[in-house]
XYZ file of C-alpha atoms in Angstrom:
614
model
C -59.938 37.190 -50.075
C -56.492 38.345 -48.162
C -55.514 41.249 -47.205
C -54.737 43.060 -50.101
C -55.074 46.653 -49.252
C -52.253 46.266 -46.280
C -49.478 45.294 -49.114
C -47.625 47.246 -51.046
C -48.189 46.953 -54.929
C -45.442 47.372 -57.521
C -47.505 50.440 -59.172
C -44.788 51.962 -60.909
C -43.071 48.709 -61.856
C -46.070 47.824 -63.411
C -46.002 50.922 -65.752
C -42.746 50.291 -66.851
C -42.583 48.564 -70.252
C -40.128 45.115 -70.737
C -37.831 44.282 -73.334
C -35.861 41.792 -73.900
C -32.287 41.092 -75.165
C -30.034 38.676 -76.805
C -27.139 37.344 -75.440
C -25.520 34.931 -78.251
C -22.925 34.448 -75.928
C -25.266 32.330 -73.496
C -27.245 30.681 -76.313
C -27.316 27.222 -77.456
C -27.122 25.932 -80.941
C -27.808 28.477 -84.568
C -30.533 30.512 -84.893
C -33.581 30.791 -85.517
C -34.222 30.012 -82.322
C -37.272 28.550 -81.042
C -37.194 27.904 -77.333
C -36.424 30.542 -75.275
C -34.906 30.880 -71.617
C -35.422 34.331 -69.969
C -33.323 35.876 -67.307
C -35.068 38.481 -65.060
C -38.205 38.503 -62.734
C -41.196 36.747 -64.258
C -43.762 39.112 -63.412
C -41.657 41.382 -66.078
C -41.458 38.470 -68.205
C -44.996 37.371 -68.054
C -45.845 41.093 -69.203
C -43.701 40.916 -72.312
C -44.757 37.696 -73.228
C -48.254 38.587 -73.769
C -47.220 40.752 -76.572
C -46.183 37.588 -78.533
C -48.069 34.471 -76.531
C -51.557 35.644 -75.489
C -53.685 32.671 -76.251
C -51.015 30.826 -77.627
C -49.380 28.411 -75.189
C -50.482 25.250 -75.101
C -48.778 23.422 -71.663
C -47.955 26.060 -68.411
C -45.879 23.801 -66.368
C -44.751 25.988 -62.479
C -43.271 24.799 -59.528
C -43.612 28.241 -57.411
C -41.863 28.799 -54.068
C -43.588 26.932 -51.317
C -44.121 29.646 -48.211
C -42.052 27.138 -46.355
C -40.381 30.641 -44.542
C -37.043 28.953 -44.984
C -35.942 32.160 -47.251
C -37.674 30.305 -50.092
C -39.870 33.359 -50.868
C -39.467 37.186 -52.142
C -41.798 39.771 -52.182
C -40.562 43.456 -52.988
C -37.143 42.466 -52.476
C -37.188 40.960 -49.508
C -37.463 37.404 -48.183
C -40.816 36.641 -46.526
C -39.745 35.501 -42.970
C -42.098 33.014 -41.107
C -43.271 35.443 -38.230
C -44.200 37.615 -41.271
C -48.068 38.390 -39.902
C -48.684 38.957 -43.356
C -46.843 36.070 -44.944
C -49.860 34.074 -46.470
C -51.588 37.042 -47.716
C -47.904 38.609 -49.628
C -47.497 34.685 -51.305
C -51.206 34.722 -52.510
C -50.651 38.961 -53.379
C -47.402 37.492 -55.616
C -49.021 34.400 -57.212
C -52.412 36.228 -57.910
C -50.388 38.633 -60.002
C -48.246 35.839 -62.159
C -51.443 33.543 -62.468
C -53.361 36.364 -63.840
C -51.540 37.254 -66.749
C -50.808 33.583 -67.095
C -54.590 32.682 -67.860
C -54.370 35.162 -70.379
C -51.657 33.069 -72.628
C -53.218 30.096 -72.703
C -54.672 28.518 -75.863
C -58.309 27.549 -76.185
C -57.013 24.104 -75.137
C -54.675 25.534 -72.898
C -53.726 23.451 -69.293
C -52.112 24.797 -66.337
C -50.015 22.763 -64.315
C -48.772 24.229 -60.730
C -46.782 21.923 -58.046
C -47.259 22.765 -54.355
C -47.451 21.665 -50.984
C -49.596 21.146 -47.905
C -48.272 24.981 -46.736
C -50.296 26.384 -49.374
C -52.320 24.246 -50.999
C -55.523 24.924 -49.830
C -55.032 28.772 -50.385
C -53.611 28.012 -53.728
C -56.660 25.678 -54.881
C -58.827 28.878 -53.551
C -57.176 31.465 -55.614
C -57.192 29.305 -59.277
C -60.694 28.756 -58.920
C -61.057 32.875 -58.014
C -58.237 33.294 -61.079
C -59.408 30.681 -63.671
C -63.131 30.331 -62.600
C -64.827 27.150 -64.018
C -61.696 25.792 -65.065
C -60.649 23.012 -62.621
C -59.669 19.661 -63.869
C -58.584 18.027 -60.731
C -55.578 17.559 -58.463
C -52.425 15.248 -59.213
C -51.174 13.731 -55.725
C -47.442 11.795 -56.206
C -45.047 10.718 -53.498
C -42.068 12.581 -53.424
C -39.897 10.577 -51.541
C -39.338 7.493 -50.128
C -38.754 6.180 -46.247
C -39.423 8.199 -43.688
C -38.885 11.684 -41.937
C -41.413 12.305 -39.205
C -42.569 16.008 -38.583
C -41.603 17.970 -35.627
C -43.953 16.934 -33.175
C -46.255 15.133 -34.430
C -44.909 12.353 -35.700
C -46.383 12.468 -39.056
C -44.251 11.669 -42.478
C -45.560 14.268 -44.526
C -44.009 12.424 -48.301
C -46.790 13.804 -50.971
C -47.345 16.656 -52.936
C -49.825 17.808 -54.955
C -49.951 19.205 -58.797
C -53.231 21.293 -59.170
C -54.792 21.373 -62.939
C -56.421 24.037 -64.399
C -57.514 24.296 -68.275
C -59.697 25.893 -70.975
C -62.895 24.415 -72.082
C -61.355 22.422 -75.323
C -58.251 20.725 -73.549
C -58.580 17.158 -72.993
C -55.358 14.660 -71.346
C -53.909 12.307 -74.255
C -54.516 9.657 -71.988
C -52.964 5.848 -73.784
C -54.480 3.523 -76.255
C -56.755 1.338 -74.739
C -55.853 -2.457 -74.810
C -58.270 -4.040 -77.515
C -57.250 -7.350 -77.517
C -59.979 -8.115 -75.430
C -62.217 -7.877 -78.598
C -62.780 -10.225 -81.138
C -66.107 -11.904 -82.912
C -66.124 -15.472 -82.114
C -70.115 -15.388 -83.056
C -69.595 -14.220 -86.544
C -72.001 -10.937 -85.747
C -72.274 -8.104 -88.327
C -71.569 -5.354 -86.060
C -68.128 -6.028 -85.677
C -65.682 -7.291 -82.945
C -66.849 -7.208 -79.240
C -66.140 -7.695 -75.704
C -68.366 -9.084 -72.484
C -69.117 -6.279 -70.721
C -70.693 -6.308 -66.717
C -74.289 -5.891 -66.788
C -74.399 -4.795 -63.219
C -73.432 -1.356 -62.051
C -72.245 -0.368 -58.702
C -75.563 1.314 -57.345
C -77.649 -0.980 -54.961
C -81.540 -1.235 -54.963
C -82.021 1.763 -52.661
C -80.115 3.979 -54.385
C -81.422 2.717 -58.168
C -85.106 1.069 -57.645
C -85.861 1.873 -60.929
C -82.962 -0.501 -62.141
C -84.021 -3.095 -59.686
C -86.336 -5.324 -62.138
C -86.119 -9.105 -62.819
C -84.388 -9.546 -66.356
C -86.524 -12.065 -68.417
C -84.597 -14.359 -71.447
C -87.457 -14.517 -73.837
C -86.180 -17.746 -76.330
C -85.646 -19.955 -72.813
C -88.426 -18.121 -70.516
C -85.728 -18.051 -67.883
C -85.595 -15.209 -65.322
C -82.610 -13.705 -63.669
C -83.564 -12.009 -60.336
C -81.710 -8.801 -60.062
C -78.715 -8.389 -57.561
C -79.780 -5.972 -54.881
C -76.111 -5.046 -54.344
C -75.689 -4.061 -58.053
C -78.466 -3.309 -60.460
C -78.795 -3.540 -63.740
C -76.920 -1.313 -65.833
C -79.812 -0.073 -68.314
C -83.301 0.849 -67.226
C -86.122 -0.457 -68.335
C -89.349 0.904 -70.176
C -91.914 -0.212 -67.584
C -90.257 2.425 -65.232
C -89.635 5.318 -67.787
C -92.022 7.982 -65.991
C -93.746 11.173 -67.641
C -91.666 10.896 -70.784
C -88.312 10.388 -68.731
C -85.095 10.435 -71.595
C -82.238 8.315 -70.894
C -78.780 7.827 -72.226
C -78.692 4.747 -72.811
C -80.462 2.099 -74.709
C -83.555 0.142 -72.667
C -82.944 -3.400 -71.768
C -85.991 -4.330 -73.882
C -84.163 -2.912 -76.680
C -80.893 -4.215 -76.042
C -82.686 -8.210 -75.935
C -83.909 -7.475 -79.194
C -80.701 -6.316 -80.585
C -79.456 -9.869 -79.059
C -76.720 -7.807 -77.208
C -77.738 -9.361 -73.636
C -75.487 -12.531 -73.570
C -77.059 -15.267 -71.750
C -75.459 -17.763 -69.545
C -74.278 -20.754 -71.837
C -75.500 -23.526 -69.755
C -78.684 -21.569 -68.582
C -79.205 -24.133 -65.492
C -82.365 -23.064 -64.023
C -84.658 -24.212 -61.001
C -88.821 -23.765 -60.946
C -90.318 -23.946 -57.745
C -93.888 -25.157 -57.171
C -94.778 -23.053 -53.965
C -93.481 -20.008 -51.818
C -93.268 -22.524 -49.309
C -90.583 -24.350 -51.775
C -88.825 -21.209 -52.571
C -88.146 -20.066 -48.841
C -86.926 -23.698 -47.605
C -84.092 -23.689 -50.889
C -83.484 -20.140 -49.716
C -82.852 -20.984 -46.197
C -80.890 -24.067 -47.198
C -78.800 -21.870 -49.479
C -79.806 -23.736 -52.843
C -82.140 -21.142 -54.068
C -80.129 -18.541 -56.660
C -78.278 -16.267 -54.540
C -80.222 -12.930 -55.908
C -83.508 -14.565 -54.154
C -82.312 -14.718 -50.523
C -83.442 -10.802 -50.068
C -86.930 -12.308 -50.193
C -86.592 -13.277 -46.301
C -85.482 -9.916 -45.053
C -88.250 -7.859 -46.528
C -89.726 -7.305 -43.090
C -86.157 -5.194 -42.067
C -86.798 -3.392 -46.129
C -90.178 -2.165 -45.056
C -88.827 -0.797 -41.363
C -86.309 1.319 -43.427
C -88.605 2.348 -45.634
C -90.917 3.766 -42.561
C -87.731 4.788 -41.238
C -86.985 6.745 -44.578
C -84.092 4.821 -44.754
C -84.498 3.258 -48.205
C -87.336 5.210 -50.613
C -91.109 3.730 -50.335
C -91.367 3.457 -54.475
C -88.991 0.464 -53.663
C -91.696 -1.447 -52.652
C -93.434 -1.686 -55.294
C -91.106 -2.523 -57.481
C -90.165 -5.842 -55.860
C -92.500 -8.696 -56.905
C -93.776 -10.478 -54.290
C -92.855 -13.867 -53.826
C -95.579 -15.762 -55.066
C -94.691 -14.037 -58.163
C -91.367 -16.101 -58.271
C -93.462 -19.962 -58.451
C -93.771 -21.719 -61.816
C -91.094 -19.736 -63.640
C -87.667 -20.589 -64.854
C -85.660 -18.876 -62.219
C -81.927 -18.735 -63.800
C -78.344 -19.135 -61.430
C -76.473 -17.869 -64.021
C -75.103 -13.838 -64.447
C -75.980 -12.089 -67.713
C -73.531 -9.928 -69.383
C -73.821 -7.642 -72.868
C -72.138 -7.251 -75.785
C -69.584 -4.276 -75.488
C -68.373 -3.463 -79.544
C -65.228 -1.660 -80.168
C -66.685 0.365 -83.043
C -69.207 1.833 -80.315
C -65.905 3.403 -78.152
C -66.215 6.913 -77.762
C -62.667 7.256 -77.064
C -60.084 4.114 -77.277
C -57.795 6.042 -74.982
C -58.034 5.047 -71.290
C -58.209 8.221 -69.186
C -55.584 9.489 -66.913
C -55.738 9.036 -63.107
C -54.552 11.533 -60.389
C -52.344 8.886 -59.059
C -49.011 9.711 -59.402
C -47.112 6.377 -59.150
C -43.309 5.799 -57.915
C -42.046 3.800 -60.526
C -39.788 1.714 -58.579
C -43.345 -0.004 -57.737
C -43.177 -3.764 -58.583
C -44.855 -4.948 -61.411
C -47.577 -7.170 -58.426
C -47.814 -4.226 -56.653
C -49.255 -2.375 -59.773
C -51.829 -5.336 -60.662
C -53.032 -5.066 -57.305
C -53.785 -1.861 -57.419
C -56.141 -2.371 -60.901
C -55.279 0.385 -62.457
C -55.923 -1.818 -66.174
C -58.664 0.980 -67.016
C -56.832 4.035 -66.485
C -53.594 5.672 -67.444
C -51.295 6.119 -64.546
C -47.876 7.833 -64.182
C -45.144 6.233 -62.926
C -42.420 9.008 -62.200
C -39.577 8.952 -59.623
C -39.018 10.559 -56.489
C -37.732 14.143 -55.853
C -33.951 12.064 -55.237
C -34.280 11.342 -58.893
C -34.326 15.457 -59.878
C -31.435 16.179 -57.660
C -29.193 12.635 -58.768
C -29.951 13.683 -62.461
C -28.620 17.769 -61.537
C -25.807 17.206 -59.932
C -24.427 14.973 -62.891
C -24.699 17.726 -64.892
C -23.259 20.066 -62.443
C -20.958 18.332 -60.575
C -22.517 19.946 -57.392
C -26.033 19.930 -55.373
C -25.900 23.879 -55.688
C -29.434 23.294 -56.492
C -31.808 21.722 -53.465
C -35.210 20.076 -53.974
C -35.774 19.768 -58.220
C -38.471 17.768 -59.702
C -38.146 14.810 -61.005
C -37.893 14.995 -64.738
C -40.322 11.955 -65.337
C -42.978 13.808 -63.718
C -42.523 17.289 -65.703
C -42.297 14.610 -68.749
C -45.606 13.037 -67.562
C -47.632 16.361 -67.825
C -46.124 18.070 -70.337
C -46.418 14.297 -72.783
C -50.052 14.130 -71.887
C -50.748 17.980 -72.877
C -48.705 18.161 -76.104
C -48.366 16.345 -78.625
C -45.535 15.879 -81.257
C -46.875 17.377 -84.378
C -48.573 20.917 -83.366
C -45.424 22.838 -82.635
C -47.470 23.488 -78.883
C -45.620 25.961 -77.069
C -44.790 24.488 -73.264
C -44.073 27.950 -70.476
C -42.612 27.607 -67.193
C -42.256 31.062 -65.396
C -40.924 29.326 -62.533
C -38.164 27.560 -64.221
C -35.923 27.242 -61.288
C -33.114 24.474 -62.805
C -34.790 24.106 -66.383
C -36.313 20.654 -65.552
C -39.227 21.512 -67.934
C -36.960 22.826 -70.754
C -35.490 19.460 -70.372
C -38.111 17.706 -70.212
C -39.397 19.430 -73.468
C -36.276 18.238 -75.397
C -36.357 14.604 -74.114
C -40.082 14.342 -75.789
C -38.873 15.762 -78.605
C -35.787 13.921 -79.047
C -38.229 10.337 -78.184
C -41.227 11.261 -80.750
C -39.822 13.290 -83.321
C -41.396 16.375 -81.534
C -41.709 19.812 -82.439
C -42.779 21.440 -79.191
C -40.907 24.473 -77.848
C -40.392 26.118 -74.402
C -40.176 29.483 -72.892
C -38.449 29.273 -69.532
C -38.397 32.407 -67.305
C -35.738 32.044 -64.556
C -34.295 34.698 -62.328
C -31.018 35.497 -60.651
C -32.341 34.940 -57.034
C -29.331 37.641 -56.232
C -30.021 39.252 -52.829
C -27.830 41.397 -50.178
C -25.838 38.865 -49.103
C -25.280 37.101 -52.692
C -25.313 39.916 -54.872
C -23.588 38.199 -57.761
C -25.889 34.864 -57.500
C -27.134 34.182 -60.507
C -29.276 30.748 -60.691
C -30.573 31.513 -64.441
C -26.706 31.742 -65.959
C -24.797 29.385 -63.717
C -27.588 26.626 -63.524
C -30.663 26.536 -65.944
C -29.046 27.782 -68.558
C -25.879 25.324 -68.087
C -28.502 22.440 -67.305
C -30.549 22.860 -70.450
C -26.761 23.169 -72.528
C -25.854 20.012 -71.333
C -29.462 18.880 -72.124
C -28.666 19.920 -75.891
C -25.296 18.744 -76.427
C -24.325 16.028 -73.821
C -22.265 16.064 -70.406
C -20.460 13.373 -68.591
C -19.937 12.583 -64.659
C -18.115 10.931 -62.561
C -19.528 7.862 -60.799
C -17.494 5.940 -58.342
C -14.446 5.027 -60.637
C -16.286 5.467 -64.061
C -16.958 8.321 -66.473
C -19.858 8.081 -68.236
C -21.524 9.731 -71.012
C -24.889 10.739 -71.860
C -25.673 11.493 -75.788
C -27.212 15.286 -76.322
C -30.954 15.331 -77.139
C -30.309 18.247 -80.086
C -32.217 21.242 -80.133
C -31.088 25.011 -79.093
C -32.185 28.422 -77.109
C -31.678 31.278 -77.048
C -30.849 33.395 -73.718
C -32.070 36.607 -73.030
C -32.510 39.041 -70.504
C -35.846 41.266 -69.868
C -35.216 44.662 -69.400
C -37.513 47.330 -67.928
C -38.236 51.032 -69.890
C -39.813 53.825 -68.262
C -42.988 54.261 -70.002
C -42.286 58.062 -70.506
C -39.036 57.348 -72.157
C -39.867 54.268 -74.130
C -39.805 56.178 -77.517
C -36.313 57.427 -76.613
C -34.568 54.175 -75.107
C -36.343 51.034 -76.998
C -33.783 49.236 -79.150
C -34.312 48.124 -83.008
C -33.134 44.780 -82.117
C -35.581 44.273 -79.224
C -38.584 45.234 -81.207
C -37.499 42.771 -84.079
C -37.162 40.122 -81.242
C -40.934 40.473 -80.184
C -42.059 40.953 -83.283
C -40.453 37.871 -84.797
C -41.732 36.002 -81.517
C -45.304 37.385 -82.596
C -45.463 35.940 -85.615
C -43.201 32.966 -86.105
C -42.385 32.068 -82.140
C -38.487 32.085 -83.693
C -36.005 35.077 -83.312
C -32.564 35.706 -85.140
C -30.466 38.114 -84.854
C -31.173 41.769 -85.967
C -28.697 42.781 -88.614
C -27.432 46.042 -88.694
C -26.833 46.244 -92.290
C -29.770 46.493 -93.990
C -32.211 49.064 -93.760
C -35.148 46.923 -93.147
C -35.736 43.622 -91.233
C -37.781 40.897 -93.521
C -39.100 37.513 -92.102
C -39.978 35.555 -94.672
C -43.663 33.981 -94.369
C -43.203 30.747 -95.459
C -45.139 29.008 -92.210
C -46.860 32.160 -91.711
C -48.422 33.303 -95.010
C -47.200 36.605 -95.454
C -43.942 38.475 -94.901
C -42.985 40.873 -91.589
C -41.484 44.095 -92.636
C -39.617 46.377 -89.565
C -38.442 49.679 -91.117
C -36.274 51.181 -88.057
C -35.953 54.597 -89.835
C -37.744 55.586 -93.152
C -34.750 56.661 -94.976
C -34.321 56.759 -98.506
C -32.616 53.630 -98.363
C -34.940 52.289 -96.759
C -37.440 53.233 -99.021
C -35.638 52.090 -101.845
C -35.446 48.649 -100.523
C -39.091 48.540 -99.325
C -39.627 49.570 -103.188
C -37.412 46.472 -104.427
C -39.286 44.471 -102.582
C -42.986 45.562 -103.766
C -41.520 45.263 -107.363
C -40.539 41.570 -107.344
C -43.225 39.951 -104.901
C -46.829 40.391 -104.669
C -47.037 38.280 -101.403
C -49.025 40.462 -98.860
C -47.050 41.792 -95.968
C -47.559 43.640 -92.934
C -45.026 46.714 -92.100
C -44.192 47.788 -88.503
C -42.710 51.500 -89.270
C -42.114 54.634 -86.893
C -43.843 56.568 -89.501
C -46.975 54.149 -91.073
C -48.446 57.539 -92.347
C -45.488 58.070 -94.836
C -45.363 54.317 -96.082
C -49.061 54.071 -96.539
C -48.681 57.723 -98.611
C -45.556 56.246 -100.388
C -46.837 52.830 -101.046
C -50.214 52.340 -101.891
C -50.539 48.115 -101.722
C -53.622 46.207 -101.808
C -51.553 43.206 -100.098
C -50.044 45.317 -97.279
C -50.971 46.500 -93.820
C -49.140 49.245 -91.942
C -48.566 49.196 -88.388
C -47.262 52.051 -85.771
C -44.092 51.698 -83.585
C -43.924 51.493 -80.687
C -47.666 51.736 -80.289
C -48.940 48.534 -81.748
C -46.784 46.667 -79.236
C -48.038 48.857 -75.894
C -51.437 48.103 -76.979
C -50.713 44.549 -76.472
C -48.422 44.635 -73.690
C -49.458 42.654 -70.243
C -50.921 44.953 -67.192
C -52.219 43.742 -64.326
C -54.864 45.650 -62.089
C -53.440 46.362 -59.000
C-alpha cells in the first residue's frame, strides 16, 4: 500500500462527465470511422470509454511514463521532480487510477500489456496483482538496445526492459503452428502419423522414486535399468498407492498399446554373478544406468542424512536381482501421435529476441519448441519516427515490431478485436494495428488516447496533433524521407481515424451543455464501435443494424417532425429498434411497438459512465 491519504485526489474532476468531439479536420480517410485517436488526458478518456467499451476490448497495449524524474511524469499538473518524498507513491496514486478502469474494459479474453522499467517495476508488478488479482500471465523481458552505456557509478549497463502481462481467465497467446514434419508412419500403424518422443523426464531418482523402476521388454525379456539422472516419464502400477490417479497413461499400459519403441538392435549382456556385474561396472562395460549400483553406500548416508527420501530404498532392486536377465544398452523411446496434440501451436516464450541475432546464434539457443519474438531495438522506434517526421521531436519510442509482436499474438484477423492504448505517446500501436491489418487482411481497430503534454513553459505543445496524429496519417496514406542523397517512398497501409477531443461537463450542468452530436458519437461507439458525422438535417439520427441486429434511433427533440419521421419509419420496417429520446415517456405513449425499447437521455449514458473510488 502507499501513501494514499497524503495525496491529493482529483474529487471534483472525477464528477465531471466527458464528452467527446469530432474534428474532421484532423481525421484520416471517410467515415464511418472505426479507429479512434483521442486528444485529452486519459483518465477523462478512460471514463468515457467505458460507456461504449466496458468488456469489450480485446488487446490493452501502454507504455506509461517511467518515474525516471527527468520531467517524464505529471501528477495534478505538475511534473513529479526526483526529490519529490512522495514521488513513488503519486506514480502508483496515477497508474492505480488508469489501471482500474482499464480492467473494467477488457473482454472475457481480454490481455493487458504494460512496458516499464527497473524504476518501477517491482511497484508496478505489486499494484496489477492488487488491481487485476489472479490475473498474471507472466513478464516479457527484451533488450532495448544494443552496446553499451554503463550507469553512474556502478558500472552496470542497464539494456532490458520488461513488458508485464495481465489477462482474463479465457485469453490464451496465438502462439505459431508447430512444425509437424517430424511425423510420419513408417510402421504402417492405425493410429495415425507419429513421432519418437523422450521417455525420460528431467526429474532424478530422489526427486521421482516412484518413476525410478527397471522397464522390462516383454517379446525379448530384455530389461532397461532406469537412468537415475532422468526417470521415466510415466509411472507405473506397482507404485500407484491408496487409489493414487494420474494423468497419464501407466507404462504397463503404454507396452501393451506397443507405444514403447524398443531399441532396434536390442544388444543386451546377462551376467552370471554380482561378482560379474560389479567387475563390467568398474571396467566401464556394464550399461551405463548400472554403475549407481557401487555408490549405494553414499545413497543410504543421504538417506539417514534426509538428504534423498528413505522410500527410495526400496524401490531399487538389489543387485543380485540384476544376474540371469537380459540387461539392455539401448534407450527406449514412445510413440508421440500428432492426432493426440492438444494444441499444434508451440507456446510463446518471455524472451524477447533482437532480431539482428544470427540465424547460429538462434539454434543455439533451442528455442525449436517455443515461439519467440524477434523485435528490434528502441533505435528502430526512433529511425522509423523521424522518417515520418523529419525530426527526433519525439525521444525514446518503441519499436514497432515489438507493439506488432503483442498485439499479433492477442488478436487475430477475423474478430474485429478492438486493440486500446491510453498511453499512446507517438501512435506506435495505432501503427502497429494497421500494419497487421494491411499483412493479414485484418479487421482489428484501435482507440488511442494521447494528450497534449502542454505545460507552463510550452503552453501550445501539443504531442497528440503535431505527432501521433501526423504519425498514424502517414501510417494510412504513405510519407517519404530523405536518406543520404535518396528519397524514398513507403506505400500507405489504408485504413482511417477519426480525431477527437474529450471534453469535461460539470455534472450539474450536463443537461444544459451536452451536445446532440456528442451523444450520437457514444452512442454509435456503443453499438457499432463506428461513428459518422451527426447531421443536422434530419430530425432523428438512424444507424442502421445491419452487423448489429436492430436499428439505433436518437431523437434530439420530440418535435412533430420528429415524430412524423419516427412514424415513417414504424410504418415501413418491422425491424426492432431501440430509441434514445429526452422524453422516452412520450414515445412509449405515442408509439406502442412490440419490437422497440425506449431509453432516457442523458441518463442511460451516466449510468454507464466510468468512476473511480477515490
Amino acid at each position: 500500500m502507499w501513501e494514499r491519504d497524503e495525496i491529493e485526489h482529483e474529487r471534483s474532476l472525477n464528477d465531471d462527465f466527458v464528452t467527446l468531439e469530432l474534428d474532421e479536420s484532423l481525421s484520416v480517410g471517410q467515415s464511418p470511422f472505426e479507429n479512434f485517436l483521442i486528444e485529452g488526458d486519459n483518465f477523462d478518456a478512460l471514463r468515457y470509454l467505458h460507456i461504449a467499451y466496458k468488456g469489450r476490448v480485446k488487446c490493452i497495449y501502454i507504455d506509461p511514463p517511467y518515474n525516471t524524474g527527468n520531467k517524464d511524469f505529471v501528477f495534478n499538473d505538475t511534473f513529479v521532480e526526483k526529490d519529490d518524498g512522495y514521488r513513488h507513491s503519486k506514480w502508483l496514486e496515477y497508474m492505480y487510477r488508469r489501471l482500474l478502469l482499464a480492467k473494467d474494459l477488457l473482454a472475457d479474453d481480454g490481455v493487458i500489456f504494460v512496458s516499464i522499467d527497473d524504476i518501477e517495476n517491482a511497484h508496478l508488478a505489486l499494484l496489477m496483482d492488487q488491481v487485476f488479482p489472479g490475473m498474471r500471465v507472466g513478464t516479457f523481458v527484451w533488450r532495448r538496445r544494443s552496446g553499451a552505456n554503463d550507469s553512474k557509478d556502478w558500472f552496470l549497463s542497464v539494456d532490458h526492459e520488461y513488458v508485464l502481462c495481465y489477462a482474463n481467465k479465457d485469453f490464451t497467446f496465438a502462439g505459431t503452428t508447430k512444425n509437424l514434419s517430424s511425423y510420419s508412419n513408417p510402421d504402417g500403424d492405425d493410429r495415425g502419423d507419429w513421432d519418437s518422443g523422450d521417455l525420460n523426464k528431467a526429474h532424478n531418482f530422489k526427486q521421482r522414486p516412484e518413476a525410478f523402476y527397471p522397464l522390462h521388454n516383454p517379446a525379448t525379456d530384455v530389461y532397461y535399468a532406469c537412468d537415475p539422472g532422468s526417470v521415466w516419464r510415466f509411472a507405473t502400477k506397482a507404485r500407484l498407492f491408496n487409489g493414487k490417479k494420474i494423468r497419464t497413461k501407466p507404462i504397463e499400459q503404454m507396452i501393451e498399446e506397443k507405444r514403447v519403441l524398443w531399441p532396434n538392435d536390442d544388444q543386451f549382456v546377462i551376467y552370471q554373478s554380482v561378482a560379474e556385474i560389479e567387475a563390467a561396472i568398474r571396467d566401464g562395460s556394464a550399461p551405463k544406468n548400472l554403475q549407481m549400483y557401487l555408490s549405494m553406500n553414499d545413497l543410504k548416508q543421504q538417506v539417514a542424512n534426509g538428504q534423498a527420501p528413505e522410500r527410495l530404498l526400496s524401490y531399487i532392486e538389489p543387485l543380485d536381482a540384476w544376474v540371469g536377465r537380459k540387461i539392455g544398452y539401448g534407450k527406449p523411446r514412445y510413440k508421440r501421435f500428432a492426432k493426440e496434440l492438444k494444441r499444434i501451436e508451440q507456446p510463446v516464450s518471455t524472451w524477447v529476441l533482437p532480431s539482428s541475432m544470427k540465424k547460429t546464434d538462434l539454434e543455439a539457443l533451442d528455442l525449436s519448441e517455443v515461439t519467440t519474438f524477434e523485435v528490434g531495438f528502441t533505435s528502430e522506434g526512433t529511425k522509423l519516427l523521424s522518417q515520418i517526421l523529419s525530426n527526433k521531436d519525439f525521444a525514446y519510442p518503441k519499436p514497432m515490431s515489438l507493439i506488432k509482436a503483442l498485439v499479433g499474438q492477442a488478436t487475430d484477423s477475423e474478430s474485429g478485436h478492438i486493440v486500446m492504448d491510453f498511453f499512446a505517446g507517438s501512435g506506435t500501436t495505432g501503427h502497429a494495428v494497421l500494419a497487421l491489418n494491411d499483412e493479414d487482411n485484418g479487421n482489428r481497430s484501435f482507440v488511442l488516447v494521447s494528450s497534449t503534454e502542454a505545460n507552463k513553459d510550452e503552453p501550445a505543445k501539443n504531442v497528440c496533433r503535431d505527432i501521433t496524429a501526423k504519425r498514424l496519417r502517414a501510417a494510412v496514406e504513405g510519407y517519404s524521407y530523405r536518406a543520404k542523397t535518396k528519397t524514398n517512398k513507403v506505400g500507405g497501409l489504408g485504413g482511417e481515424f477519426a480525431y477527437m477531443r474529450a471534453n469535461r461537463i460539470p455534472r450539474e450542468t450536463l443537461a444544459i451543455d451536452i451536445r446532440h452530436d456528442q451523444i450520437w458519437f457514444v452512442l454509435q461507439q456503443m453499438h457499432a464501435n463506428s461513428i459518422s458525422p451527426f447531421k443536422n438535417e434530419t430530425p432523428i439520427q438512424i444507424l442502421e443494424g445491419d452487423e448489429i441486429g436492430h436499428d439505433i434511433l436518437y431523437v434530439p427533440q420530440l418535435n412533430q417532425e420528429a415524430i412524423d419521421a419516427l412514424r415513417t419509419r414504424f410504418d415501413t420496417t418491422l425491424k426492432p429498434c431501440i430509441v434514445y429520446s429526452w422524453q422516452p415517456g412520450v414515445v412509449r405513449q405515442r408509439f406502442n411497438e412490440s419490437q422497440m425499447k425506449v431509453e432516457k437521455i442523458p441518463d442511460y449514458l451516466i449510468e454507464r459512465f466510468g468512476r473511480v473510488d477515490l
